[in-house]
Amino acid sequence: MPAVKFGHDLDAMLAAMITDDTRLIFVANPNNPTGTFIEGPKLEAFLDEVPRHVAVVLDEAYTEYLPAEKRYDSIEWVRRYPNLLVSRTFSKAFGLAGLRVGFAIAQPELTDLLNRLRQPFNVNTLAQAAAIAALNDKAFLEKSAALNAQGYRRLIEAFDKLGLEYVPSDGNFVLVRWATTTQPATA
Ligand SMILES: *Cc1c(COP(=O)(O)O)cnc(C)c1O
């Protein structure tokens, strides 16, 4: 599905996906590697349109970086949409990528399927203990988000100065067009 302005084209996905073969739709919000963001009400309207036999994975790996005004309550959506699975990770704002731990939130119908498919012993007990401690460490999360916002501003100020085109990002990275003065050699 071609992207629109580097983001998911939800309308085109809806129009294209309603076939008997469609089983799963994957939406990353904010998206990687573009950093684009879909507003909550738009996502909710999308979820309303998706047939119940199609699972939607809403990948929220960067959700902790979102400013308060962009947040939406996807946990509440999980209560309403039995075909929705929200996934989160400790690899980004929590700073625990090396521990290989994340989690999913969904109704039992989906979590039961995941449980049957998961590898045994997939998240070790130390990673689980660290993850639980990290969940309660609000101060670290705030610091992490503030540092990220500061780094983002610094980067885009420099890009603006250099006249480099970039895609506004809600992640912890920025997609930038590295303009070259000479055409790259073609093979
Ligand atoms: C980083 C990331 C994840 C999670 O990666 P893990 O380190 O395997 O937990 C998931 N989705 C997106 C879009 C990511 O950028």
PDB file of N, CA, C and O and ligand atoms in Angstrom, residues 26 28 30-32 59 61-62 87-92 97 100-102 173, ligand 1:
ATOM      1  N   PHE A  26      -1.551  -4.178   9.967  1.00  0.00           N
ATOM      2  CA  PHE A  26      -0.533  -3.691  10.882  1.00  0.00           C
ATOM      3  C   PHE A  26      -0.429  -2.177  10.742  1.00  0.00           C
ATOM      4  O   PHE A  26      -0.179  -1.676   9.651  1.00  0.00           O
ATOM      5  N   ALA A  28       1.531   1.036  12.546  1.00  0.00           N
ATOM      6  CA  ALA A  28       2.478   1.530  13.545  1.00  0.00           C
ATOM      7  C   ALA A  28       2.203   3.011  13.753  1.00  0.00           C
ATOM      8  O   ALA A  28       2.171   3.778  12.794  1.00  0.00           O
ATOM      9  N   PRO A  30       3.222   6.222  16.553  1.00  0.00           N
ATOM     10  CA  PRO A  30       3.884   6.793  15.390  1.00  0.00           C
ATOM     11  C   PRO A  30       4.552   5.716  14.521  1.00  0.00           C
ATOM     12  O   PRO A  30       4.918   4.667  15.014  1.00  0.00           O
ATOM     13  N   ASN A  31       4.692   6.064  13.256  1.00  0.00           N
ATOM     14  CA  ASN A  31       5.210   5.087  12.295  1.00  0.00           C
ATOM     15  C   ASN A  31       6.740   5.069  12.271  1.00  0.00           C
ATOM     16  O   ASN A  31       7.385   6.061  12.535  1.00  0.00           O
ATOM     17  N   ASN A  32       7.278   3.924  11.943  1.00  0.00           N
ATOM     18  CA  ASN A  32       8.718   3.760  11.742  1.00  0.00           C
ATOM     19  C   ASN A  32       8.896   3.249  10.309  1.00  0.00           C
ATOM     20  O   ASN A  32       8.200   2.311   9.936  1.00  0.00           O
ATOM     21  N   ASP A  59       0.780  -0.924  16.625  1.00  0.00           N
ATOM     22  CA  ASP A  59       2.132  -0.955  17.192  1.00  0.00           C
ATOM     23  C   ASP A  59       2.457   0.433  17.755  1.00  0.00           C
ATOM     24  O   ASP A  59       2.606   1.391  17.008  1.00  0.00           O
ATOM     25  N   ALA A  61       5.175   1.484  19.609  1.00  0.00           N
ATOM     26  CA  ALA A  61       6.539   1.451  20.147  1.00  0.00           C
ATOM     27  C   ALA A  61       7.029   2.828  20.617  1.00  0.00           C
ATOM     28  O   ALA A  61       7.886   2.917  21.489  1.00  0.00           O
ATOM     29  N   TYR A  62       6.452   3.890  20.030  1.00  0.00           N
ATOM     30  CA  TYR A  62       6.942   5.244  20.349  1.00  0.00           C
ATOM     31  C   TYR A  62       5.931   6.072  21.122  1.00  0.00           C
ATOM     32  O   TYR A  62       6.095   7.275  21.262  1.00  0.00           O
ATOM     33  N   SER A  87       0.416  -3.163  20.825  1.00  0.00           N
ATOM     34  CA  SER A  87       1.725  -3.646  21.275  1.00  0.00           C
ATOM     35  C   SER A  87       2.612  -2.484  21.704  1.00  0.00           C
ATOM     36  O   SER A  87       2.580  -1.405  21.125  1.00  0.00           O
ATOM     37  N   ARG A  88       3.360  -2.728  22.756  1.00  0.00           N
ATOM     38  CA  ARG A  88       4.288  -1.731  23.308  1.00  0.00           C
ATOM     39  C   ARG A  88       5.632  -2.408  23.557  1.00  0.00           C
ATOM     40  O   ARG A  88       5.709  -3.632  23.639  1.00  0.00           O
ATOM     41  N   THR A  89       6.656  -1.600  23.703  1.00  0.00           N
ATOM     42  CA  THR A  89       7.997  -2.155  23.920  1.00  0.00           C
ATOM     43  C   THR A  89       8.735  -1.383  25.010  1.00  0.00           C
ATOM     44  O   THR A  89       8.446  -0.210  25.247  1.00  0.00           O
ATOM     45  N   PHE A  90       9.672  -2.049  25.625  1.00  0.00           N
ATOM     46  CA  PHE A  90      10.557  -1.370  26.586  1.00  0.00           C
ATOM     47  C   PHE A  90      11.850  -0.934  25.917  1.00  0.00           C
ATOM     48  O   PHE A  90      12.768  -0.457  26.579  1.00  0.00           O
ATOM     49  N   SER A  91      11.918  -1.114  24.597  1.00  0.00           N
ATOM     50  CA  SER A  91      13.171  -0.843  23.876  1.00  0.00           C
ATOM     51  C   SER A  91      13.416   0.626  23.564  1.00  0.00           C
ATOM     52  O   SER A  91      14.520   0.986  23.182  1.00  0.00           O
ATOM     53  N   LYS A  92      12.390   1.474  23.656  1.00  0.00           N
ATOM     54  CA  LYS A  92      12.576   2.849  23.219  1.00  0.00           C
ATOM     55  C   LYS A  92      12.642   3.803  24.414  1.00  0.00           C
ATOM     56  O   LYS A  92      13.686   3.923  25.011  1.00  0.00           O
ATOM     57  N   ALA A  97      16.325  -1.747  25.579  1.00  0.00           N
ATOM     58  CA  ALA A  97      16.324  -2.574  24.351  1.00  0.00           C
ATOM     59  C   ALA A  97      17.065  -3.898  24.533  1.00  0.00           C
ATOM     60  O   ALA A  97      16.655  -4.928  24.008  1.00  0.00           O
ATOM     61  N   ARG A 100      15.154  -7.192  25.605  1.00  0.00           N
ATOM     62  CA  ARG A 100      14.225  -7.861  24.694  1.00  0.00           C
ATOM     63  C   ARG A 100      12.873  -8.126  25.354  1.00  0.00           C
ATOM     64  O   ARG A 100      12.456  -9.279  25.507  1.00  0.00           O
ATOM     65  N   VAL A 101      12.218  -7.077  25.766  1.00  0.00           N
ATOM     66  CA  VAL A 101      10.915  -7.263  26.410  1.00  0.00           C
ATOM     67  C   VAL A 101       9.917  -6.198  25.947  1.00  0.00           C
ATOM     68  O   VAL A 101      10.262  -5.035  25.748  1.00  0.00           O
ATOM     69  N   GLY A 102       8.704  -6.650  25.729  1.00  0.00           N
ATOM     70  CA  GLY A 102       7.608  -5.774  25.355  1.00  0.00           C
ATOM     71  C   GLY A 102       6.326  -6.447  25.811  1.00  0.00           C
ATOM     72  O   GLY A 102       6.366  -7.478  26.482  1.00  0.00           O
ATOM     73  N   PHE A 173      13.540   9.585  16.100  1.00  0.00           N
ATOM     74  CA  PHE A 173      14.405   9.639  14.902  1.00  0.00           C
ATOM     75  C   PHE A 173      13.744  10.613  13.932  1.00  0.00           C
ATOM     76  O   PHE A 173      12.564  10.957  14.101  1.00  0.00           O
TER      77      PHE A 173
HETATM   78  C1  LIG B   1      11.479  -0.682  18.128  1.00  0.00           C
HETATM   79  C2  LIG B   1      10.180  -1.059  17.541  1.00  0.00           C
HETATM   80  C3  LIG B   1       9.462  -2.144  18.032  1.00  0.00           C
HETATM   81  C4  LIG B   1       9.896  -2.995  19.182  1.00  0.00           C
HETATM   82  O1  LIG B   1      11.114  -3.596  19.005  1.00  0.00           O
HETATM   83  P1  LIG B   1      11.689  -4.587  20.114  1.00  0.00           P
HETATM   84  O2  LIG B   1      13.018  -4.012  20.455  1.00  0.00           O
HETATM   85  O3  LIG B   1      11.770  -5.895  19.415  1.00  0.00           O
HETATM   86  O4  LIG B   1      10.741  -4.594  21.271  1.00  0.00           O
HETATM   87  C5  LIG B   1       8.249  -2.439  17.465  1.00  0.00           C
HETATM   88  N1  LIG B   1       7.760  -1.709  16.461  1.00  0.00           N
HETATM   89  C6  LIG B   1       8.403  -0.649  15.976  1.00  0.00           C
HETATM   90  C7  LIG B   1       7.765   0.147  14.882  1.00  0.00           C
HETATM   91  C8  LIG B   1       9.643  -0.292  16.491  1.00  0.00           C
HETATM   92  O5  LIG B   1      10.278   0.763  15.988  1.00  0.00           O
END
